[in-house]
Short mmCIF file of C-alpha atoms in Angstrom, two decimals:
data_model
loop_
_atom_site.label_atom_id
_atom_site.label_comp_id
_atom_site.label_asym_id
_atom_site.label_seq_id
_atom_site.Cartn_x
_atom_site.Cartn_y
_atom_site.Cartn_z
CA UNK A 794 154.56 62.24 103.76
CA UNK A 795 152.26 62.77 100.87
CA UNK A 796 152.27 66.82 99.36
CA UNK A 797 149.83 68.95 100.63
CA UNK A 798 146.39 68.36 97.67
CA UNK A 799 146.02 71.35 95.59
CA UNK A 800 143.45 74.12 96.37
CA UNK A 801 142.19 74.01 92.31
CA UNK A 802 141.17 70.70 92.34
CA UNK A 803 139.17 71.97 88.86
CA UNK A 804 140.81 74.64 86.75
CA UNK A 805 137.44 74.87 84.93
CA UNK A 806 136.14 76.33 87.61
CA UNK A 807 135.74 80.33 87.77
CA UNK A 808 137.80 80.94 91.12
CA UNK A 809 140.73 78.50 89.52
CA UNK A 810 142.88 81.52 88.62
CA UNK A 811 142.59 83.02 92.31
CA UNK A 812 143.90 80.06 93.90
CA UNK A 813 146.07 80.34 96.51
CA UNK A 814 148.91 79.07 94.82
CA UNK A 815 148.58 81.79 92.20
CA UNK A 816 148.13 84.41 94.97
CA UNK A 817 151.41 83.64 96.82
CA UNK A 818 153.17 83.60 93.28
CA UNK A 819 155.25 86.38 91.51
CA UNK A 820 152.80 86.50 89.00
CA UNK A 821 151.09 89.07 89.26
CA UNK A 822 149.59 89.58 85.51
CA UNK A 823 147.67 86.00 85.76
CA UNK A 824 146.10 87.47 89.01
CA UNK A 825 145.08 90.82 87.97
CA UNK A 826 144.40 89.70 84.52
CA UNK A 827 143.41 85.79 84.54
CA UNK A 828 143.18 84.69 81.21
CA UNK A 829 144.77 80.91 80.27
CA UNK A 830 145.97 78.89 82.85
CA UNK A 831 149.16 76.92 82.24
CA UNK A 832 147.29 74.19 81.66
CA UNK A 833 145.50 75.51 78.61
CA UNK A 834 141.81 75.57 80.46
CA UNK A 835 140.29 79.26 79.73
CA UNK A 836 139.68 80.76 83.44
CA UNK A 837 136.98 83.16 84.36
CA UNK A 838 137.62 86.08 86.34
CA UNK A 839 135.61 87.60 89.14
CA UNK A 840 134.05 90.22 86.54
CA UNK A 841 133.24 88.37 83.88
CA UNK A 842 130.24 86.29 83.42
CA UNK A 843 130.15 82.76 83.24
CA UNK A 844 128.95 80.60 80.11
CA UNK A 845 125.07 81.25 79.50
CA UNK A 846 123.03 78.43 81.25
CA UNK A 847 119.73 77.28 79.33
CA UNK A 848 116.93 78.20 81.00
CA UNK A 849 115.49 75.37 83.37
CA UNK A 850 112.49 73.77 81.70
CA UNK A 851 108.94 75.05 81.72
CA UNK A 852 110.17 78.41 82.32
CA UNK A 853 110.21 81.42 80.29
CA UNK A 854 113.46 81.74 77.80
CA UNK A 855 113.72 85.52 78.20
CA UNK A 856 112.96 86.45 81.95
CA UNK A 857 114.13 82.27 83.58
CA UNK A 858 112.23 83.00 86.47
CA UNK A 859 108.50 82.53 85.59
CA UNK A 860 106.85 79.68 84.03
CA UNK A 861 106.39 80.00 80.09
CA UNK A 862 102.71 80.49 78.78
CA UNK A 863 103.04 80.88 75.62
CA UNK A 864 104.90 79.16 72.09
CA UNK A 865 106.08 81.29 69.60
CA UNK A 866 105.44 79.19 66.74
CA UNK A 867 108.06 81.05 64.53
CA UNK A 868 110.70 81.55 67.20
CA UNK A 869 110.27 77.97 68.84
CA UNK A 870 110.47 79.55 72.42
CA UNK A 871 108.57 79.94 75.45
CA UNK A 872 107.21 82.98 76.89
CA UNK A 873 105.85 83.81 79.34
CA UNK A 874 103.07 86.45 78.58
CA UNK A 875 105.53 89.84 80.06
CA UNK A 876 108.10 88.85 78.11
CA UNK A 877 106.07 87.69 74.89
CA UNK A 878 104.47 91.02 74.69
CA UNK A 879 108.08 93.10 75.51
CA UNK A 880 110.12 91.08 72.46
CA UNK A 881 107.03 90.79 70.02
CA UNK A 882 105.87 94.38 70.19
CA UNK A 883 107.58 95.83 67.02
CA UNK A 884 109.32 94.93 63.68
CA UNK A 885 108.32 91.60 62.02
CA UNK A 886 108.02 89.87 65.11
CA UNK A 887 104.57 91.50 65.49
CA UNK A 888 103.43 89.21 63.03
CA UNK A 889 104.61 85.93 64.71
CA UNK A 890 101.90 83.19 65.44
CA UNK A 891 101.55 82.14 68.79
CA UNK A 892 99.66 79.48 71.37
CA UNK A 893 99.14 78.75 74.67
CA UNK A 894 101.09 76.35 76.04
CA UNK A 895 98.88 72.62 77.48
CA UNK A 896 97.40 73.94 80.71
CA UNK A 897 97.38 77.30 79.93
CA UNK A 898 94.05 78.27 78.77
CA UNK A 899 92.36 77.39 75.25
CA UNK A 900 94.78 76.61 73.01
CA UNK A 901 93.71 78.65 70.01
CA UNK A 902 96.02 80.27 67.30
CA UNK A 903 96.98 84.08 67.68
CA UNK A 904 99.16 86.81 66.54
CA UNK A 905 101.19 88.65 68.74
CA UNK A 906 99.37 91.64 70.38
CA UNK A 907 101.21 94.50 70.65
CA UNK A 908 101.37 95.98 74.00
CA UNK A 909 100.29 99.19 75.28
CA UNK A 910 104.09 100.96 74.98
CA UNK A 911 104.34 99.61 71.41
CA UNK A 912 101.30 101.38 70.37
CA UNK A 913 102.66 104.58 71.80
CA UNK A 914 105.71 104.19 70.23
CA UNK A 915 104.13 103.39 66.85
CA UNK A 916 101.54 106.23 66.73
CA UNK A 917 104.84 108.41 67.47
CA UNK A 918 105.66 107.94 64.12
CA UNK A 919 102.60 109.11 62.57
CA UNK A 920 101.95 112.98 62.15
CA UNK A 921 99.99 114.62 64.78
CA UNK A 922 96.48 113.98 62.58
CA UNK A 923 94.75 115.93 65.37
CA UNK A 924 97.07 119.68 63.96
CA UNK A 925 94.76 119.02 60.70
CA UNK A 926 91.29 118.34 62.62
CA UNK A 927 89.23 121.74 62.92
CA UNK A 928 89.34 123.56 66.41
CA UNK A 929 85.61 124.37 66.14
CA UNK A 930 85.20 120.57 67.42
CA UNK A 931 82.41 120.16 69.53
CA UNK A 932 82.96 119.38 72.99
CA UNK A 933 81.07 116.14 73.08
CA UNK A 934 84.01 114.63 70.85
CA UNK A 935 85.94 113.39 74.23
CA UNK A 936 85.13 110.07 75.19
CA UNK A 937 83.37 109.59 78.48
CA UNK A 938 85.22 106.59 79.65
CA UNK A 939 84.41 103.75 81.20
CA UNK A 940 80.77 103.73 82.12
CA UNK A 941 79.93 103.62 85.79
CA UNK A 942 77.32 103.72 88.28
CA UNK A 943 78.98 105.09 90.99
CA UNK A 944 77.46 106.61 93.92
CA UNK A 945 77.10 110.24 92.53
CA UNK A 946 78.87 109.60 89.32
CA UNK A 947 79.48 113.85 87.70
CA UNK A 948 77.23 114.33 84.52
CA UNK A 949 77.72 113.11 81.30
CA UNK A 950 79.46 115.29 78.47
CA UNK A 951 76.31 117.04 76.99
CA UNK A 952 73.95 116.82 79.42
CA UNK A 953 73.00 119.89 81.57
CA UNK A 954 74.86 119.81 84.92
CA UNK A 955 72.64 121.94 86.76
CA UNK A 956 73.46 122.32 90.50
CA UNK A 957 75.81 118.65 90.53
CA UNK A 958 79.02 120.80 90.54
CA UNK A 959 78.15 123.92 92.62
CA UNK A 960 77.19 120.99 95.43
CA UNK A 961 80.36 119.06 94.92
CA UNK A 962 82.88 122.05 94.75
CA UNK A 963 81.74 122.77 98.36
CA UNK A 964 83.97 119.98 99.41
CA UNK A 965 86.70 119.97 96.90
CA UNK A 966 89.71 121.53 98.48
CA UNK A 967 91.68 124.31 96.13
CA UNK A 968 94.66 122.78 94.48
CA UNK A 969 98.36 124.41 96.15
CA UNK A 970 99.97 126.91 94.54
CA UNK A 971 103.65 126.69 93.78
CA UNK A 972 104.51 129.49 96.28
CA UNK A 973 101.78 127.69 98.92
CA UNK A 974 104.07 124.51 98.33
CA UNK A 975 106.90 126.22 99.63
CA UNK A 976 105.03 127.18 102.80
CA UNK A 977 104.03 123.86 103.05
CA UNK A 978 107.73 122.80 103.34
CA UNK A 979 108.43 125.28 105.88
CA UNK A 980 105.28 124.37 108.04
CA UNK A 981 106.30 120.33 107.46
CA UNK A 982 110.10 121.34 108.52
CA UNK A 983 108.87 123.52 111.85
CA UNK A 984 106.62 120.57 112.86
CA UNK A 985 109.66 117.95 112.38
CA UNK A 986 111.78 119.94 115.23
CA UNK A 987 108.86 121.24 117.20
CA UNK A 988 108.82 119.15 120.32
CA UNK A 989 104.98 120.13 121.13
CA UNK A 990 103.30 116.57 122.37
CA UNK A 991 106.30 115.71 124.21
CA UNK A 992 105.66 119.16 126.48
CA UNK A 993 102.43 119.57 126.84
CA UNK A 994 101.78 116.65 128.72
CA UNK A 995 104.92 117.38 130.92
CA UNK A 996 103.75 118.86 134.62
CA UNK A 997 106.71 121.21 135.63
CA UNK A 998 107.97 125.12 135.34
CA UNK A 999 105.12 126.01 137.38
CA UNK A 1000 103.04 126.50 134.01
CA UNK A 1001 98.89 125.70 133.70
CA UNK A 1002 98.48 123.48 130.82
CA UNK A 1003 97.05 126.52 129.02
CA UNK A 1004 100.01 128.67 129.37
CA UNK A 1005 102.27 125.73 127.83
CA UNK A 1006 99.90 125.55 125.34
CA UNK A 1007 100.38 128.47 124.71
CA UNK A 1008 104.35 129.05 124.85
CA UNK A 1009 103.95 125.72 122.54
CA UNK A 1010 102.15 127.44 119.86
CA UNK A 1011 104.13 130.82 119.71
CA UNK A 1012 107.54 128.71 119.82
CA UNK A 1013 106.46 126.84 116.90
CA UNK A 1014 105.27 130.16 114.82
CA UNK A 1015 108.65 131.70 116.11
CA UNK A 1016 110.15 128.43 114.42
CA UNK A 1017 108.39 129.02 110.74
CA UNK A 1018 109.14 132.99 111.27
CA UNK A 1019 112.56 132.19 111.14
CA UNK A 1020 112.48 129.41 108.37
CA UNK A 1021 110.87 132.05 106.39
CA UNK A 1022 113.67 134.99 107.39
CA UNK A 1023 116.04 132.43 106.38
CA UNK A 1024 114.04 131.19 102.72
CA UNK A 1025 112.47 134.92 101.85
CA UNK A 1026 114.34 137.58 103.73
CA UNK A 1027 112.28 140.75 102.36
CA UNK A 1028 108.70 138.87 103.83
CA UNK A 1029 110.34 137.35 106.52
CA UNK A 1030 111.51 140.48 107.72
CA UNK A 1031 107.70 141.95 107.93
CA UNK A 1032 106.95 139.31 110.73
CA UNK A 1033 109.94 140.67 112.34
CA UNK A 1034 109.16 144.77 112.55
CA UNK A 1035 106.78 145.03 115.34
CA UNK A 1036 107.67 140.95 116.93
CA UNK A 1037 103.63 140.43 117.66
CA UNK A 1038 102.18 137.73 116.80
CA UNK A 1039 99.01 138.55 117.08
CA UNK A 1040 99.66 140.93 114.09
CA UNK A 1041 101.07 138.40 112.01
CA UNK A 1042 97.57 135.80 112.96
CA UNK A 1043 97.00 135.84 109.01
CA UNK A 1044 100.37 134.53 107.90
CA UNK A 1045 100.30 131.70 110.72
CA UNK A 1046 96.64 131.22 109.67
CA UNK A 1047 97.19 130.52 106.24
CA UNK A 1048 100.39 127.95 106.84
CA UNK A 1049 97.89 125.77 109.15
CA UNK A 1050 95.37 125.81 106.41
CA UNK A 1051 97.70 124.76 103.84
CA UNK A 1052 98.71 121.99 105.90
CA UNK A 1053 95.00 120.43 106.37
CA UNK A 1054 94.14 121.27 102.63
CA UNK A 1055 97.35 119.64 101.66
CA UNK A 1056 96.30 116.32 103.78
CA UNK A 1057 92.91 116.25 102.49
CA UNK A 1058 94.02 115.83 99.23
CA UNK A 1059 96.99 113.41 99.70
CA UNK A 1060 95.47 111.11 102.79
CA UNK A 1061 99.40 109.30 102.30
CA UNK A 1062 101.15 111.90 102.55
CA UNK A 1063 102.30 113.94 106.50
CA UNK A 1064 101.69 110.82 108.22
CA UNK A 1065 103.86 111.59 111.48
CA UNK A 1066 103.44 115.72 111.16
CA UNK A 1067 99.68 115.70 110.56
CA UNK A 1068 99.10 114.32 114.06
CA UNK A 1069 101.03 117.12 115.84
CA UNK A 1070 99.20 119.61 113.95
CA UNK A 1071 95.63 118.72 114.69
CA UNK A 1072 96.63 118.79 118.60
CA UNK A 1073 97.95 121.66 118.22
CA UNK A 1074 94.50 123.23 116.30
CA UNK A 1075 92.34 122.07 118.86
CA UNK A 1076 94.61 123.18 121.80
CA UNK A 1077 94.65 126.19 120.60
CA UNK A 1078 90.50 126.51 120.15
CA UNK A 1079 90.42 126.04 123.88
CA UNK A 1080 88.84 129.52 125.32
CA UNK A 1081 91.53 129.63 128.10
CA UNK A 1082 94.30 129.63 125.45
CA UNK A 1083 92.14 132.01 122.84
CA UNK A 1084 92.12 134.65 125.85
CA UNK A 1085 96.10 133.96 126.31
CA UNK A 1086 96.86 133.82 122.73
CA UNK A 1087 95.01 136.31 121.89
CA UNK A 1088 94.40 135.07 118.23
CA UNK A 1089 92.77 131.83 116.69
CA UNK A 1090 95.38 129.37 114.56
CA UNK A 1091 92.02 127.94 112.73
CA UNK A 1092 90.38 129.26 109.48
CA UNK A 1093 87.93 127.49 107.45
CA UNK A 1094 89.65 124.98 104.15
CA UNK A 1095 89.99 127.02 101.03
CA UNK A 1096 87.35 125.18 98.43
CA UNK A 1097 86.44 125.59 94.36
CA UNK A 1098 83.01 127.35 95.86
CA UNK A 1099 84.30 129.49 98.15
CA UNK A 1100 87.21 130.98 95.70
CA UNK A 1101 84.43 131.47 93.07
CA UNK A 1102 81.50 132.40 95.51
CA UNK A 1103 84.13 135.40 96.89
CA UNK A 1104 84.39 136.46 93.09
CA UNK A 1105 80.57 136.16 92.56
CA UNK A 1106 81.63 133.73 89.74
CA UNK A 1107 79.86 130.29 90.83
CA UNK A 1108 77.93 130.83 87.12
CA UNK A 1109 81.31 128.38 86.07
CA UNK A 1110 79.88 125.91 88.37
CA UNK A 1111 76.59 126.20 86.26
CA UNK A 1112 78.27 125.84 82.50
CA UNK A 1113 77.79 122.87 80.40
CA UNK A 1114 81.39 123.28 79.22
CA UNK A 1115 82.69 122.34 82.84
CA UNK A 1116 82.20 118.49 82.48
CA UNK A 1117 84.38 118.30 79.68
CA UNK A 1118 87.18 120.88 81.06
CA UNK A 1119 87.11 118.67 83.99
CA UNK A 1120 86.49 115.41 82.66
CA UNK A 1121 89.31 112.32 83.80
CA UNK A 1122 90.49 111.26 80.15
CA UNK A 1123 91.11 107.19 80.31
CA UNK A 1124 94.01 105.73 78.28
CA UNK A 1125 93.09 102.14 78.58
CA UNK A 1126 92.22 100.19 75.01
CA UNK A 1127 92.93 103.87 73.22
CA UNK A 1128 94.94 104.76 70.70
CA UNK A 1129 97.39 107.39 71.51
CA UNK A 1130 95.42 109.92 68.57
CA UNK A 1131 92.13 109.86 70.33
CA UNK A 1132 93.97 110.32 74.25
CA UNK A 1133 95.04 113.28 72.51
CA UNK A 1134 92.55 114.48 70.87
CA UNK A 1135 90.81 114.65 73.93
CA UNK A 1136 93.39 115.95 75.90
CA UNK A 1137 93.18 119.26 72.94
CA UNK A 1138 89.63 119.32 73.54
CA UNK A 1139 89.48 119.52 77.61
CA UNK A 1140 92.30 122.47 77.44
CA UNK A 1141 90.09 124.19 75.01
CA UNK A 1142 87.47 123.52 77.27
CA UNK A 1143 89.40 125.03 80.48
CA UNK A 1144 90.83 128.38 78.71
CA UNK A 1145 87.14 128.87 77.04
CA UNK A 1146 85.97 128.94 80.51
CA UNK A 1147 88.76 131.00 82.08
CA UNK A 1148 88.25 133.76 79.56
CA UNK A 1149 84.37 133.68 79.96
CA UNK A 1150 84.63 134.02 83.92
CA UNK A 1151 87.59 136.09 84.24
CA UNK A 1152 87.20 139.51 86.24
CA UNK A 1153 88.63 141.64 88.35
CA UNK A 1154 90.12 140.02 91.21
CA UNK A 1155 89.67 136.30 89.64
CA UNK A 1156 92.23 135.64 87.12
CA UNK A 1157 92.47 133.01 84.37
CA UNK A 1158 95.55 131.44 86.29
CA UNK A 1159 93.58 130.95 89.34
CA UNK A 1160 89.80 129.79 87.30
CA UNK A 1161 92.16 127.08 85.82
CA UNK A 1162 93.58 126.15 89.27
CA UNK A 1163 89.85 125.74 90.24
CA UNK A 1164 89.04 123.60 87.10
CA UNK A 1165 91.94 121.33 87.42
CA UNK A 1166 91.65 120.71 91.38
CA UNK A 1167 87.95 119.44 90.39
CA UNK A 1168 89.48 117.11 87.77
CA UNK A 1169 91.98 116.07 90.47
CA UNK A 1170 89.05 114.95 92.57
CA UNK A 1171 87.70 113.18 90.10
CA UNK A 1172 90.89 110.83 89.97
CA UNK A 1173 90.82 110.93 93.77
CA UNK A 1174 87.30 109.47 94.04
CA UNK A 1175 88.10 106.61 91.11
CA UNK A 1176 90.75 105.58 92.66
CA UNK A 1177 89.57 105.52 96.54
CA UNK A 1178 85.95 105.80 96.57
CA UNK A 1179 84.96 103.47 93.54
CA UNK A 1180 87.21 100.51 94.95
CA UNK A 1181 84.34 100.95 97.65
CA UNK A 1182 81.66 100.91 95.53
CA UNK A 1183 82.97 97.81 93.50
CA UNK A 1184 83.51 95.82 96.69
CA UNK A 1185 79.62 96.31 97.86
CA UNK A 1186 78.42 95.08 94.59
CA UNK A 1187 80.39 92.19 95.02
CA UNK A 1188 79.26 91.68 98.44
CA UNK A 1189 75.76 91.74 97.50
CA UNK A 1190 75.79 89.49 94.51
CA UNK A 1191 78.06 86.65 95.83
CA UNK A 1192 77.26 86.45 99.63
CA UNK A 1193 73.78 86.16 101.16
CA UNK A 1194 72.99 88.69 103.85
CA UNK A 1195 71.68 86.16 106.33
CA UNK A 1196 72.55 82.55 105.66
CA UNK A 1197 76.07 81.05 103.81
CA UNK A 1198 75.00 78.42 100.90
CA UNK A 1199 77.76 76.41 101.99
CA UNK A 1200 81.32 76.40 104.28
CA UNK A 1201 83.23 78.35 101.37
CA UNK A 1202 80.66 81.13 100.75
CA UNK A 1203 80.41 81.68 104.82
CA UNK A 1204 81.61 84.92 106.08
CA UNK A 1205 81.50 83.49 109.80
CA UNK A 1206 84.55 84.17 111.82
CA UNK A 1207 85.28 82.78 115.27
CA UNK A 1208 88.05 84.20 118.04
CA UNK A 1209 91.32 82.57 118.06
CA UNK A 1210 90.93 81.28 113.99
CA UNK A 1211 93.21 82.98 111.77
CA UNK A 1212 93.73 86.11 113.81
CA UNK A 1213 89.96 86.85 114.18
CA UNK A 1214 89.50 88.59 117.76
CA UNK A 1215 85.72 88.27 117.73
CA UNK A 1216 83.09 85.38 116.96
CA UNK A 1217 80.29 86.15 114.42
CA UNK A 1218 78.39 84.16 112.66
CA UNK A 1219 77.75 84.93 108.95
CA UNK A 1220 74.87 86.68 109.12
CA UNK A 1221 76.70 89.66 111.37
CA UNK A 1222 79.93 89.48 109.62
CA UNK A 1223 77.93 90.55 106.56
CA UNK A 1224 76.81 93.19 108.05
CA UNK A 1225 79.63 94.12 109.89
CA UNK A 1226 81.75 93.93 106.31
CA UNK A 1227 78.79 96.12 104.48
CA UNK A 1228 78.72 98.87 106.96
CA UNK A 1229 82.44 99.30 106.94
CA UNK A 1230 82.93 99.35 103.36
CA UNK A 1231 79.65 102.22 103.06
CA UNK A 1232 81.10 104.14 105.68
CA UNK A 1233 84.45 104.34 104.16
CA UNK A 1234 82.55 105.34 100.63
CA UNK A 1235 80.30 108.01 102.48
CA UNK A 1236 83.32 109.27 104.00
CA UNK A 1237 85.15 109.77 100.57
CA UNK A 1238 82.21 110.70 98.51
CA UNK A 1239 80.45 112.46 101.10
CA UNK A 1240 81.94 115.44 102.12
CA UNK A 1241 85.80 114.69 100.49
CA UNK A 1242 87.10 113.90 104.36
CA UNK A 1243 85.25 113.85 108.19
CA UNK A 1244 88.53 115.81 109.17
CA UNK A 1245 87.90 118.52 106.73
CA UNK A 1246 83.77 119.33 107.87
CA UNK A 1247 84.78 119.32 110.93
CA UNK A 1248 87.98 121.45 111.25
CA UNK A 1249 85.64 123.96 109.05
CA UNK A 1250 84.01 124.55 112.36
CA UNK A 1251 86.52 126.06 114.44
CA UNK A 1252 83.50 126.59 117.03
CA UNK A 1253 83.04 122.92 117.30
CA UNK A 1254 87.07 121.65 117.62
CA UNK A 1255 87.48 120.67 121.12
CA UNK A 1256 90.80 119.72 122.77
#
């Protein structure tokens, strides 16, 4: 009877020095610390790495897992264009010489470009140039970006702005506080435990559906009460000396409002809370409940206008100066010395204006919170509504409205094809595709969000 064959059939094998051979053994040391096995053959252990492996041709030398691009004609290695950019963007590798690769493009000569992050770190070397540049520079020094024709695209930086921004900050909500963002937590955490869909629709207790309602609503303001005893006890104890809510409709007021000016702003964000909330606003408009609650949960969205138009101080609206205090500054193909040199002209811009409009009641901290939740709609609208814009122009120069030039350019679409639930032929599908994508830029542009005209009408929620 032949011997049992060995488990390490290869010592040059990483797992060679856990064998079970060398498990069962008194030695311990070559376990714990495998080094040389007896027969001489170096052994790997479980944490260390295993001999470097070429990378698999065609393939990038740094990264292995994408195809190369480019040939650095100094290194002799492939890139691909990531990884070209990432070891090429500083020292003398900057100035290596570099090609395409066959099938990559033109093959033409070219030195390495350094990448967006070199730049940054380069021009972080160099003294801020802009300390030494007068503060008397004019305003029209920031650059206005990337030209567009966008549906309702703000003014340009020196040209008068007339009524453009006392229209537009009627539907730009106010930008939260930090103290409101603490009420926002407390209204997000009372709508996680409130159990207010699952109860309303419940027949039982011998209730109406207005009285639950109605119990709903005062459990959940009993629920934030108490988150805000537990957070703030000075002001949470106010809510709690008389134990009416009807007193206290301001406070709950205000949460509610934060919530919807919150959403308005951040359409991502309160995806499974914002639901429960609006049934509860328009529950609570319902005249039975009104009489029962004997307060109303909905005030109008805190905008730029009406903050200013409370202060008389819509003139700011009116101000040349406000395009460039609001202006979205654009990084891409910049150097980092104009970015900021712009950025040192908008704040100039923005405390200029907060000392001209300040009065009594309307402090500079909150005519800068008005300023900069006008700049944040400006990012809001390039990055949602001009997406929009871009796809109708596309639309309209690449597809005919009523007839396909041939099977690739047809937008036809028939039921049971590629998960298409309808038939259309291309002329309706155009149409169909063009008044989606307008109604979805109306809906941005328009009025900022359809939930927020409407919820400004408390008359007109329903349940």
């Amino acid at each position: 009877m032949t011997g049992a064959p060995s488990i390490v059939e290869d010592s040059t094998k990483p797992s060679a020095a856990f064998s079970l051979e060398t498990i069962l053994s008194n030695d311990h040391e070559a376990v714990e610390h495998p080094g040389t096995l007896s027969n001489g053959v170096s052994a790997v252990g479980w944490d260390e790495e295993g001999a470097a492996t070429q990378a698999a041709e065609g393939y990038c030398v740094e990264c292995e897992d994408q195809p190369a691009q480019l040939l650095c004609e100094t290194c002799s290695d492939v890139y691909c264009e990531v990884c070209f950019a990432a070891q090429h963007r500083k020292g003398t590798r900057r100035q290596h010489e570099s090609k395409p690769l066959p099938g990559q493009g033109k093959e033409k000569s070219t030195k390495s470009v350094p990448s967006d992050d070199a730049t940054r770190e380069d021009s972080m070397d160099i003294e801020e140039d802009g300390a030494n540049e007068s503060d008397d520079e004019e305003w029209k020094g920031i650059a206005p970006g990337p030209s567009s024709e966008m549906l309702g695209a703000q003014p340009a930086i020196g040209v008068k702005v007339g009524e453009w921004f006392v229209e537009r900050a009627k539907y730009i909500p106010l930008r939260l506080t930090l103290i409101e963002r603490k009420y926002l937590r407390l209204l997000e955490a009372a709508l996680n435990v409130s159990e207010y869909t699952d109860k309303i629709d419940t027949i039982g207790f011998g209730l109406s559906k207005a009285k639950r309602i109605v119990q709903q609503i005062r459990e959940l303001c009993a629920i934030m009460s108490g988150l805000l005893l537990a957070a703030d006890y000075k002001q949470g104890q106010e809510l709690f000396t008389d134990r009416d809510f009807e007193s206290n409709a301001e406070f709950y007021q205000s949460i509610f409002e934060l919530g919807r000016r919150h959403k308005i702003m951040n359409p991502d964000k309160m995806r499974t809370t914002y639901g429960k909330l609006i049934y509860l606003l328009q529950d609570s408009q319902s005249h039975d409940v009104k009489d029962l609650l004997n307060f109303s949960c909905v005030r109008p969205i805190k905008t730029v206008y009406s903050v200013l138009e409370e202060y008389h101080a819509t003139d700011l609206l009116r101000d040349d100066l406000i395009t460039a205090a609001t202006k979205e500054i654009y990084s891409e193909g910049r150097s980092r010395r104009d970015i900021q040199r712009d950025i040192k002209s908008k704040e100039r811009a923005i405390e200029t204006l907060a000392a001209r409009y300040e009065r009594e009641g309307l402090s500079q901290e909150k005519l800068r919170q008005c300023l900069y939740s006008i700049g944040d709609n400006h990012a809001f609208l390039r990055a949602n509504r001009d997406p929009c814009e871009r796809m109708i122009s596309y639309l309209k120069e690449y597809f005919h409205p009523t007839q396909a030039k041939n099977s690739k350019s047809s937008l036809a679409i028939r039921s049971g094809r590629d998960g298409a639930r309808l038939s259309h032929d291309h002329g309706k599908q155009y149409a169909y595709v063009l008044q989606s994508l307008t109604l979805w830029r109306e809906i941005l542009h328009g009025k900022g969000a359809f939930s927020m005209s409407c919820l400004n009408r408390a008359s007109d929620v329903v349940s």
